Short mmCIF file of C-alpha atoms and ligand atoms in Angstrom, two decimals:
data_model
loop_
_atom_site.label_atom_id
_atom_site.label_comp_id
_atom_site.label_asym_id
_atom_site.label_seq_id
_atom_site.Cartn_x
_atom_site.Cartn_y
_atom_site.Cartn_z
CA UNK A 8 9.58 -15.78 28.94
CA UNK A 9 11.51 -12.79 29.50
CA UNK A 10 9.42 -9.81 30.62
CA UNK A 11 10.24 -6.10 29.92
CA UNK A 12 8.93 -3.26 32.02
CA UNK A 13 7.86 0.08 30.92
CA UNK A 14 8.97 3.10 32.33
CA UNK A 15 6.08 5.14 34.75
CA UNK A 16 3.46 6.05 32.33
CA UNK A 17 3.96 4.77 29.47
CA UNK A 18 1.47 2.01 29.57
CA UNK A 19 -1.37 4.36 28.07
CA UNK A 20 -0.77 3.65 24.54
CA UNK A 21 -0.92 0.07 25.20
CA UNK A 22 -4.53 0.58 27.52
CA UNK A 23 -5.68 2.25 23.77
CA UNK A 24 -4.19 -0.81 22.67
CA UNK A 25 -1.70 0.35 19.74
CA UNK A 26 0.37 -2.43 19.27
CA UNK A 27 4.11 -0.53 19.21
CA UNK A 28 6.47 -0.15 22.11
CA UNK A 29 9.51 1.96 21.28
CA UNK A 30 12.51 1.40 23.20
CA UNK A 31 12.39 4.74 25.20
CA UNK A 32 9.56 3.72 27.01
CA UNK A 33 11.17 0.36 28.43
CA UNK A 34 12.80 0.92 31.77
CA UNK A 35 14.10 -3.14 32.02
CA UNK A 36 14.76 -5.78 30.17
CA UNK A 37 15.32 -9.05 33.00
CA UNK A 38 17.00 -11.58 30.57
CA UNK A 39 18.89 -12.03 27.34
CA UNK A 40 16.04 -11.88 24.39
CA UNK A 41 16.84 -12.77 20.52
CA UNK A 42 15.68 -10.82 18.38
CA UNK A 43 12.35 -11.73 17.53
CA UNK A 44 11.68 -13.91 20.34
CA UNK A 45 8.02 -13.48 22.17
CA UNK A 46 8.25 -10.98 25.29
CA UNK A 47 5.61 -10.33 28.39
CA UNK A 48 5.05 -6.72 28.64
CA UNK A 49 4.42 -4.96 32.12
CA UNK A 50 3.67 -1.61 33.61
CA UNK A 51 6.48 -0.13 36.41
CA UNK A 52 4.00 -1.07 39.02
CA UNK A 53 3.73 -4.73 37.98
CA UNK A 54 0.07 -4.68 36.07
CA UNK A 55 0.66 -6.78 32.48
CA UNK A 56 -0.30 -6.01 29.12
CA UNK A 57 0.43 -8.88 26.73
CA UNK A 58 2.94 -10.38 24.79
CA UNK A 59 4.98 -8.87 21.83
CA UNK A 60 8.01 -9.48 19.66
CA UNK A 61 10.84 -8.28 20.39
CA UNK A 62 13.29 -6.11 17.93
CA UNK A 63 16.89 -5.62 19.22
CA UNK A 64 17.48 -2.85 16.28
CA UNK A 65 14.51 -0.95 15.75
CA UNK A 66 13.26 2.14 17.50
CA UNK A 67 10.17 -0.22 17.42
CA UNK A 68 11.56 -2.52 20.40
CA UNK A 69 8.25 -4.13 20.90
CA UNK A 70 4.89 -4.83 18.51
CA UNK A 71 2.41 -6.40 20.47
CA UNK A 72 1.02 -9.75 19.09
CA UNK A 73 -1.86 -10.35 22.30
CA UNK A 74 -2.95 -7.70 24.67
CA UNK A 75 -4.19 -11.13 26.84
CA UNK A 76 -1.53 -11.71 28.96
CA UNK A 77 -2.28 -15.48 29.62
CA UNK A 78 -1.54 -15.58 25.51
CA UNK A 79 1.66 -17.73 25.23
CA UNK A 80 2.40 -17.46 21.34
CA UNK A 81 2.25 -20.78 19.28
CA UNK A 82 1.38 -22.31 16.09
CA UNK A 83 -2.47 -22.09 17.27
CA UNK A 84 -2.49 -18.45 17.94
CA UNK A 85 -0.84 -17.80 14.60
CA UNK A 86 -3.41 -20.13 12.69
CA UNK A 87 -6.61 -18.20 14.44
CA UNK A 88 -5.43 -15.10 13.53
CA UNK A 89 -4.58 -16.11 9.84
CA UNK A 90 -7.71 -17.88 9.67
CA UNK A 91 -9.74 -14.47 10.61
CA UNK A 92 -7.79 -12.62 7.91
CA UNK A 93 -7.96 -14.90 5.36
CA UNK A 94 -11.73 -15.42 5.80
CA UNK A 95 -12.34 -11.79 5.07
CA UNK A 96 -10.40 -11.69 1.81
CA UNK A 97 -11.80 -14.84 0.44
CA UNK A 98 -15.42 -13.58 0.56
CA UNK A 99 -13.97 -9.97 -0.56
CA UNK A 100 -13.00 -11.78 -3.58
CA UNK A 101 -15.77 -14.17 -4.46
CA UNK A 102 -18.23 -10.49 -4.17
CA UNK A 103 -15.43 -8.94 -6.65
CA UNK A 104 -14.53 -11.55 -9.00
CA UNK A 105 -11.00 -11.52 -8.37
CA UNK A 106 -8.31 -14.49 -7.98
CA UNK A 107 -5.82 -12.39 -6.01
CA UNK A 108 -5.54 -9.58 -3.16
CA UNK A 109 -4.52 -8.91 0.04
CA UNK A 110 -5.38 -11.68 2.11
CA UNK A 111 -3.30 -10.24 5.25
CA UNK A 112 -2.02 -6.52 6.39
CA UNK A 113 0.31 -6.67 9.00
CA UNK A 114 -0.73 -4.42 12.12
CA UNK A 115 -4.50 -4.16 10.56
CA UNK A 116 -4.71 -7.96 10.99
CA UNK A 117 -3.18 -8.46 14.26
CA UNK A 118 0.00 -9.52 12.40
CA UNK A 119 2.28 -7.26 12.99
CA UNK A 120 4.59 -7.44 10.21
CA UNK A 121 3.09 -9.80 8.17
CA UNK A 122 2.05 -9.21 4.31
CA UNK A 123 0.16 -11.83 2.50
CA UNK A 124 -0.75 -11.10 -1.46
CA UNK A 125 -2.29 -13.43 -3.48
CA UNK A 126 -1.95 -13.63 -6.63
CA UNK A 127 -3.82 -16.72 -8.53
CA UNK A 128 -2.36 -19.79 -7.44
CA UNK A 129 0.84 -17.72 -5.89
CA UNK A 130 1.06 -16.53 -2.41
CA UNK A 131 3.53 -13.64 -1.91
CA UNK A 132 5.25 -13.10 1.83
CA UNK A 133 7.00 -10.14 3.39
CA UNK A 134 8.45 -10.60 6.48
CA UNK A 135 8.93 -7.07 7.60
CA UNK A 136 8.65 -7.38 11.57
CA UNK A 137 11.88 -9.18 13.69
CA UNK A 138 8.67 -11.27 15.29
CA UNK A 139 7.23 -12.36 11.74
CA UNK A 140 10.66 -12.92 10.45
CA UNK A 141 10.88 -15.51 13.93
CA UNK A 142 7.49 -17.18 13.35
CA UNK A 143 8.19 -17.76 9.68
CA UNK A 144 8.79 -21.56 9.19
CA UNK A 145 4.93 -21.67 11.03
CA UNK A 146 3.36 -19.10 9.46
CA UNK A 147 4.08 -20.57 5.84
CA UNK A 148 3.40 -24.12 7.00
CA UNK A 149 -0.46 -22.17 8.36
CA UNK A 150 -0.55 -20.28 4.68
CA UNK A 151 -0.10 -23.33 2.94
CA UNK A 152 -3.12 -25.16 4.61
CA UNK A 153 -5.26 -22.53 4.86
CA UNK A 154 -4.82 -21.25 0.82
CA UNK A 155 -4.54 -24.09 -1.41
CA UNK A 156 -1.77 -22.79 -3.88
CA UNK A 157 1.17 -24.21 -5.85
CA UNK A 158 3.89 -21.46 -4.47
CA UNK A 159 5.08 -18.92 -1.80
CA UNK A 160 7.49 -16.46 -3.25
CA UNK A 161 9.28 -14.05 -0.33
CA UNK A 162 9.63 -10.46 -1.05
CA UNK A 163 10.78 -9.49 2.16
CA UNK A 164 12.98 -6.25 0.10
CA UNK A 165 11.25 -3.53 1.99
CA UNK A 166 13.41 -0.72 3.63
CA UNK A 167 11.69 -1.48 6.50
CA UNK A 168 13.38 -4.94 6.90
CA UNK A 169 16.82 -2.90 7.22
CA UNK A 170 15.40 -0.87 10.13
CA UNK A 171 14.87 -4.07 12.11
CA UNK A 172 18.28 -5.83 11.39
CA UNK A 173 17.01 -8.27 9.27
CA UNK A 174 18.58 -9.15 5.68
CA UNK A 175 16.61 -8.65 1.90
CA UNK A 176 15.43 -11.62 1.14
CA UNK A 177 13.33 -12.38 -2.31
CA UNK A 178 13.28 -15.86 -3.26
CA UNK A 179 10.74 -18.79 -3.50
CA UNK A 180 9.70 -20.21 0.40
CA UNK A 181 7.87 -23.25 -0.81
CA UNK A 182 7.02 -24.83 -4.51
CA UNK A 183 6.92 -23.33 -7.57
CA UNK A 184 9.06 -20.14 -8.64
CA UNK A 185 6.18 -18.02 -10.35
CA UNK A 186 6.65 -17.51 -14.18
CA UNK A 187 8.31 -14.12 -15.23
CA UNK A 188 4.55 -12.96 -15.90
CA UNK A 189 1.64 -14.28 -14.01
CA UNK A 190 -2.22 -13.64 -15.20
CA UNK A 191 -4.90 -12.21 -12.73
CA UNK A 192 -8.30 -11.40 -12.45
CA UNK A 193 -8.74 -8.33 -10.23
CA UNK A 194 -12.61 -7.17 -10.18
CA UNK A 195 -13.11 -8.12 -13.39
CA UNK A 196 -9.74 -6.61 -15.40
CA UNK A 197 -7.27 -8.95 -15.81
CA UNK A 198 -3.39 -8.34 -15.34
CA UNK A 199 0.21 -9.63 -16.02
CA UNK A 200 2.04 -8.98 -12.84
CA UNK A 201 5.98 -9.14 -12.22
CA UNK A 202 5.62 -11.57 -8.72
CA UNK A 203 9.92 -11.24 -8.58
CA UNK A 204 10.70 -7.87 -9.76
CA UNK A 205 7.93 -5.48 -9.51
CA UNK A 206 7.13 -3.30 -6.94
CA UNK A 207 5.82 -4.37 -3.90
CA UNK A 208 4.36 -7.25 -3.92
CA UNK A 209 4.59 -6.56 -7.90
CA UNK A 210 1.13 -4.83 -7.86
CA UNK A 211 -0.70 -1.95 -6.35
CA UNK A 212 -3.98 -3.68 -5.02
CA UNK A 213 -4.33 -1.26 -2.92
CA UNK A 214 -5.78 1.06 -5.88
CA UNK A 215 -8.12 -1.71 -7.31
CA UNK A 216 -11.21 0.00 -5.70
CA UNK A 217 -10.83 3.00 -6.93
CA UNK A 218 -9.89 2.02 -10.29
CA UNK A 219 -13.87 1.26 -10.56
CA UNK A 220 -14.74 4.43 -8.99
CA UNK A 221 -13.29 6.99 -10.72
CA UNK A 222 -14.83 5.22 -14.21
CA UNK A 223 -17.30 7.50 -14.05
CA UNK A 224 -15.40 10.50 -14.62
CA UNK A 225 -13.79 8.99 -17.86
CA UNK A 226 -16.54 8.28 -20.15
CA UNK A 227 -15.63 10.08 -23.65
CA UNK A 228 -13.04 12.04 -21.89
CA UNK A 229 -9.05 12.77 -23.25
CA UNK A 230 -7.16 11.20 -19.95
CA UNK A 231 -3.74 11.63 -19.02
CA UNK A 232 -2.87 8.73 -16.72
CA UNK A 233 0.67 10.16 -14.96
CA UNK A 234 2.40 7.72 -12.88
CA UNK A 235 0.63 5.13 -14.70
CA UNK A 236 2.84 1.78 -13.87
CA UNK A 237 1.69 -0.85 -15.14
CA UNK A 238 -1.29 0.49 -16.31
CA UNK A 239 -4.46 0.18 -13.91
CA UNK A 240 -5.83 3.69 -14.30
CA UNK A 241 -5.25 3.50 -17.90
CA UNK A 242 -7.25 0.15 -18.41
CA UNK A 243 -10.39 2.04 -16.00
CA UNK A 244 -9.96 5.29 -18.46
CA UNK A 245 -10.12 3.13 -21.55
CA UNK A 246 -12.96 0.35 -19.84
CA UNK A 247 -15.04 3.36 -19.13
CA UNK A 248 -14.78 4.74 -22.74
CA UNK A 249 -11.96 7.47 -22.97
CA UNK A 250 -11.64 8.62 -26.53
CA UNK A 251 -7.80 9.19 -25.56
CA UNK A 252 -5.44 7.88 -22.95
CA UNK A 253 -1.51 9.21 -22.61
CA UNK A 254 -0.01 6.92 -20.00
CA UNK A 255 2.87 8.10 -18.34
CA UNK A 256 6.22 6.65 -16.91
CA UNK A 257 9.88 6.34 -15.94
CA UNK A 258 10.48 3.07 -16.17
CA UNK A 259 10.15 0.96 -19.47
CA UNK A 260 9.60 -2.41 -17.39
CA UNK A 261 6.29 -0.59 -16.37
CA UNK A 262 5.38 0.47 -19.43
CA UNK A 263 6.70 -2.98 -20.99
CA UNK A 264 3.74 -4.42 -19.07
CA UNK A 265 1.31 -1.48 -19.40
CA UNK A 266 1.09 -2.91 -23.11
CA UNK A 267 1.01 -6.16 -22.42
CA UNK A 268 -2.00 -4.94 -20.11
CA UNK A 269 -3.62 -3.52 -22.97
CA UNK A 270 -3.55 -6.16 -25.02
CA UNK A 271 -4.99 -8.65 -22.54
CA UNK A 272 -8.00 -7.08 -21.67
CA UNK A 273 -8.37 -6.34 -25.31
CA UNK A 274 -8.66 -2.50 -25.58
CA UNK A 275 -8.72 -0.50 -28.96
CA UNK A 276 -4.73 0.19 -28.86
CA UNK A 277 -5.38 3.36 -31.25
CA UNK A 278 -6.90 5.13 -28.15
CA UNK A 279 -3.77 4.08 -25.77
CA UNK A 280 -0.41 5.74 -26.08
CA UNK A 281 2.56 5.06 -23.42
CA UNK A 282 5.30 7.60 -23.19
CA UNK A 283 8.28 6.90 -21.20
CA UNK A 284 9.26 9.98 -19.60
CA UNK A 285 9.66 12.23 -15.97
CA UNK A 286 6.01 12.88 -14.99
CA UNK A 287 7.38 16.49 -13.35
CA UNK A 288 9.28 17.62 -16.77
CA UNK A 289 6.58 16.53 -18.75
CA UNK A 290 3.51 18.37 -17.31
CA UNK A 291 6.31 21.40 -17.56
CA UNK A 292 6.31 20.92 -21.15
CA UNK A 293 2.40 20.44 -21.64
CA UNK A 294 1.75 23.54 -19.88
CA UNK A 295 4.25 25.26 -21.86
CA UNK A 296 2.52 23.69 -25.58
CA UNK A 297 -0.86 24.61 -24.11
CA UNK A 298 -2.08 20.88 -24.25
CA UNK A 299 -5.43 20.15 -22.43
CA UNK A 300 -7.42 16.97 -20.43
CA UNK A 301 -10.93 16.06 -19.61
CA UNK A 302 -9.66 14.22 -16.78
CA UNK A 303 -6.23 13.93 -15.36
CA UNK A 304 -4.93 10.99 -12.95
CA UNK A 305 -1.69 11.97 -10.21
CA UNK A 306 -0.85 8.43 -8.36
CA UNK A 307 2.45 9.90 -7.75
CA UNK A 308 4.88 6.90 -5.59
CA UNK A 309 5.27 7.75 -2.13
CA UNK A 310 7.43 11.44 -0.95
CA UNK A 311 7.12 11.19 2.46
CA UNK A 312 9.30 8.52 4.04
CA UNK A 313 9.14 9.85 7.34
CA UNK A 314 8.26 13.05 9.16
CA UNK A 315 11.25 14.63 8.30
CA UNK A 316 10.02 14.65 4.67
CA UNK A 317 6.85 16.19 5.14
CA UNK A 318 7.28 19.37 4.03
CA UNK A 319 9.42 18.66 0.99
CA UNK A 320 7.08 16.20 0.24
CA UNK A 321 3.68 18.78 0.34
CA UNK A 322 5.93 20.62 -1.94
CA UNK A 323 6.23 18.15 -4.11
CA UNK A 324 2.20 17.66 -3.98
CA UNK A 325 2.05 21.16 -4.37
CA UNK A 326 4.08 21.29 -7.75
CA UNK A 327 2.20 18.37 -9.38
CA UNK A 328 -1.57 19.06 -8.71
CA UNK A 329 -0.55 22.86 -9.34
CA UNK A 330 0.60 22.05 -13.13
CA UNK A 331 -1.97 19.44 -13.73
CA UNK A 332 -4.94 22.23 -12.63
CA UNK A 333 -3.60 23.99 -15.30
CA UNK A 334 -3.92 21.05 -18.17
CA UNK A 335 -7.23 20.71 -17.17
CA UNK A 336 -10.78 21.81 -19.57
CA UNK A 337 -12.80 23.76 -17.41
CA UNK A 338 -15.45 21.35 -15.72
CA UNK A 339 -12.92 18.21 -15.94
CA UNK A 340 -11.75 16.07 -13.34
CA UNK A 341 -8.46 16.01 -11.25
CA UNK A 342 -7.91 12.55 -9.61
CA UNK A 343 -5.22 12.55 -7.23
CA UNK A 344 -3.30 10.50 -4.76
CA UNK A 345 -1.15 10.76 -1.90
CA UNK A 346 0.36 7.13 -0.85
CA UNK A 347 2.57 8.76 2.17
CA UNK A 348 1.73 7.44 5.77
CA UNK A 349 3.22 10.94 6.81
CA UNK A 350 1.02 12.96 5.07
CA UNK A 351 -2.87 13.03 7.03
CA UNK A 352 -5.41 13.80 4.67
CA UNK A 353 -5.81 17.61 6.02
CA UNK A 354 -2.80 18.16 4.77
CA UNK A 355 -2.80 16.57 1.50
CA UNK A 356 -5.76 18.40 0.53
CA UNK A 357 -4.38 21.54 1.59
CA UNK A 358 -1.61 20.75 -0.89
CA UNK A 359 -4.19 20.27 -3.40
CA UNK A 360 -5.81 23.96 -1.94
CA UNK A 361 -2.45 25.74 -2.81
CA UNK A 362 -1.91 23.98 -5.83
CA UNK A 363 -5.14 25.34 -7.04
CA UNK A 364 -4.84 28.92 -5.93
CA UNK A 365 -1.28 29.14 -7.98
CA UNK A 366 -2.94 27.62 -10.66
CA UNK A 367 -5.60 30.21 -10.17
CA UNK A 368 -8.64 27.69 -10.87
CA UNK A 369 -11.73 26.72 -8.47
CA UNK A 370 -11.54 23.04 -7.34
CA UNK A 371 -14.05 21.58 -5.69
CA UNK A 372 -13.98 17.69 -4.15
CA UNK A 373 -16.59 15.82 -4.77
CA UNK A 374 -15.06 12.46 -3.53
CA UNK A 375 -12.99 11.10 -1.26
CA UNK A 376 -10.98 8.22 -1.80
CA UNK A 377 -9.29 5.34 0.49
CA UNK A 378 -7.30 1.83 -0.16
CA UNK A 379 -9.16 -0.97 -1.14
CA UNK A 380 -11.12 -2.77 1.40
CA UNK A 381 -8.49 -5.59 1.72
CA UNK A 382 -6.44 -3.26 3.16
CA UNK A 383 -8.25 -2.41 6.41
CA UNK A 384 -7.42 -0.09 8.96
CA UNK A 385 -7.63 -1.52 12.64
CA UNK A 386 -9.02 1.82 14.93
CA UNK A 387 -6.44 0.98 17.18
CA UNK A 388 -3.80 1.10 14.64
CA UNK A 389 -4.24 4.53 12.18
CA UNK A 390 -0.62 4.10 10.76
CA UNK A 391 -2.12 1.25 8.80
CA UNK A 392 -4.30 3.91 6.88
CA UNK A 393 -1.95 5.12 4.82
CA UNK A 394 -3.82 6.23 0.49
CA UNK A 395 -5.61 8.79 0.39
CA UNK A 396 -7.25 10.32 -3.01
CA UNK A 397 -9.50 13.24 -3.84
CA UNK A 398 -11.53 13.35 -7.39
CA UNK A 399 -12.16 16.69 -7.99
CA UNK A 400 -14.07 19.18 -10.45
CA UNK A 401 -11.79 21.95 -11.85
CA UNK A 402 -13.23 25.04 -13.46
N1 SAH B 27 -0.90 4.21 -10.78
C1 SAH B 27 -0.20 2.96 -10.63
C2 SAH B 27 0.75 2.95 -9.45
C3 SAH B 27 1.80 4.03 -9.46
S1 SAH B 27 3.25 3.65 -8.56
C4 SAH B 27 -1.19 1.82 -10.57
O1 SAH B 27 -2.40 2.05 -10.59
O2 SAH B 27 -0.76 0.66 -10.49
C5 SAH B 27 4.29 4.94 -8.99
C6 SAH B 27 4.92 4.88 -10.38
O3 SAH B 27 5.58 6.10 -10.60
C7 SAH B 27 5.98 3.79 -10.59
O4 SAH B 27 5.61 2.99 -11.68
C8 SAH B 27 7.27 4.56 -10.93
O5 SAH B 27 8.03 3.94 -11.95
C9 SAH B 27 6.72 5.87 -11.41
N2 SAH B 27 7.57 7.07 -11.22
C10 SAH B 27 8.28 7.43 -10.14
N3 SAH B 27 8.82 8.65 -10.33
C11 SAH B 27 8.46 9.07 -11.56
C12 SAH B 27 8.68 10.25 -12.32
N4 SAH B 27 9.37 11.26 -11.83
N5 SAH B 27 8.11 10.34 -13.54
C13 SAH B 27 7.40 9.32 -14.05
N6 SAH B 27 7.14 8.18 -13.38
C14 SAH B 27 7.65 8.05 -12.15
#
């Protein structure tokens, strides 16, 4: 096995165990190494720290798969780790009454790279790390064992797959190609969900938790669900007994399935109504009409794409929360959502602080909100903790 060596100090992060190298902290490389391919790691004064994949194009050069360095990586590694993950989920799912989730997240799970979703008897893939791209013909063979299922679809068309040389890829891995629309059971509300062409994995399960909580706040209220997508806050709104739900998007596939939504979990359609339109513009024209909302929902996509965005991204925070303050009946509720890694919670919710002060109303949180539990956050790995929500009272 090839063995790189870090330059004079730049062990610690790997004694705190985070599981990325970049390539300025590697002083040698002693062989030629494919991309992918499993690496030993080692301080400059010859101590060692595990094994990791190794990525010839990304700025991550290294993400560590073992901090034992004995650990030579096989099929039986791969299986133990899966096996760990997939445990979790499955009882996650029985307690929730749902037939699909995330059954593994990457970094979280020890699998750096590696997204699992399933959805009923379909298992959807990315491969977003040169290492899980390497391992893939085993890991598939371990997913198929370990969750009986009739097809693995690939979705490997993250932006992040460019970043480590590899090519898109979305296509079926093994059996079946999923129908255009397949039917889940997510805590209870049911779902069509776009496997090939949605986003993601073609659903945001990362919100499914929260969808219960903020039912509460929705009870006989006039909602307006903005970035509504397919339509998960809008089913919660109209579950919880909103007397009105607008439900609000650019894209008409979204909506397309937002009705279909509707229909399946058999809601009174005279309280729904979809508009197909820019969330930004519209609030602009609200404000100007003088419309008003018991309870407004912001689960904007993400702004931040890296630290360079940050600040036009808080702006962007800024703007929305500011004009949806304003649409809001004294004592209603603002539920918003920040989805960008880049943007800690501190600062989100000082967006939100600003946004209220232009708006000139008192906000107060009175919950915090996080992705589902399926979506873990390893303490060694924070990156992984990426959604972060506040539900707040606006007077
Ligand atoms: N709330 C959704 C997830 C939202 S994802 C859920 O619970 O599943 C973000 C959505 O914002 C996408 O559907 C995207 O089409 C939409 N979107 C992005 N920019 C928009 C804009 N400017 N105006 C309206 N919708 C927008």
């Amino acid at each position: 096995m090839v063995t790189i060596t870090l330059k004079k100090g730049r062990e610690d992060s790997l004694i705190r165990r985070h599981p990325w190298i970049f390539s300025g902290a590697i002083a040698n490389i002693d062989g030629v190494v494919q991309n992918g391919e499993t690496v030993a790691i080692r301080s400059i004064d010859g101590a060692k720290y595990g094994v990791g994949a190794f990525s010839s194009h990304s700025q991550i050069a290294v993400r560590v798969w073992s901090f034992n360095s004995a650990e030579d990586l096989s099929h039986s590694f791969l299986q133990e780790r899966l096996i760990r993950a997939i445990q979790q989920r499955t009882e996650h799912q029985i307690r929730t009454g749902s037939n699909c989730g995330r059954m593994v997240y990457a970094e979280s799970d020890g699998l750096p790279g590696l997204i699992v979703d399933r959805y009923g008897n379909f298992l959807v893939c990315q491969f977003l790390s040169a290492g899980a791209e390497y391992w893939k013909t085993n890991l598939v063979s371990i997913l198929k064992e370990l969750l009986p299922c009739i097809g693995i679809y690939e979705r490997s068309d993250a932006k992040s797959r460019v970043k480590e040389g590899l090519p898109i890829r979305n296509g079926v891995l093994w059996g079946q190609t999923p129908p255009d629309h397949i039917e889940v059971t997510l805590y209870g509300d049911s779902y069509f969900v776009d496997i090939k062409g949605g986003h993601k994995t073609g659903f945001y399960l990362d919100q499914q938790e929260n969808r219960m909580r903020v039912r509460k706040y929705m009870d006989g209220a006039q909602v307006l669900d903005c970035f509504t997508y397919t339509g998960g806050f809008t089913i919660s709104a109209l579950k919880a007994g909103a007397t009105h739900v607008k439900s609000i998007d650019s894209s008409a596939a979204s909506l397309n399935l937002t009705q279909k939504n509707l229909v399946l979990n058999q809601l009174d359609l005279s309280r729904a109504e979809v508009v197909k339109d820019d969330v930004f513009s519209l609030l602009r024209n609200y404000r100007n009409s003088g419309y008003q909302f018991d309870t407004i929902v912001l689960d904007p996509p993400k702004f931040a794409f890296s630290r360079q965005d940050v600040e036009r991204a808080c702006r962007g925070y800024k703007d929305i929360n500011m004009l949806a303050c304003k649409l809001i009946t004294t004592g209603g509720n603002l539920i918003t959502f920040s989805c960008s890694q880049h943007i800690h919670i501190d600062l989100f919710q000082k967006a939100v602080a600003f946004a209220a002060l232009d708006a000139k109303r008192d906000v107060q949180i009175i919950e915090w909100l996080h992705q589902s539990p399926d979506h873990p956050t390893a303490l060694n790995f924070p990156e992984g903790n990426y959604l972060k929500g506040l539900i707040c009272k606006v007077w």
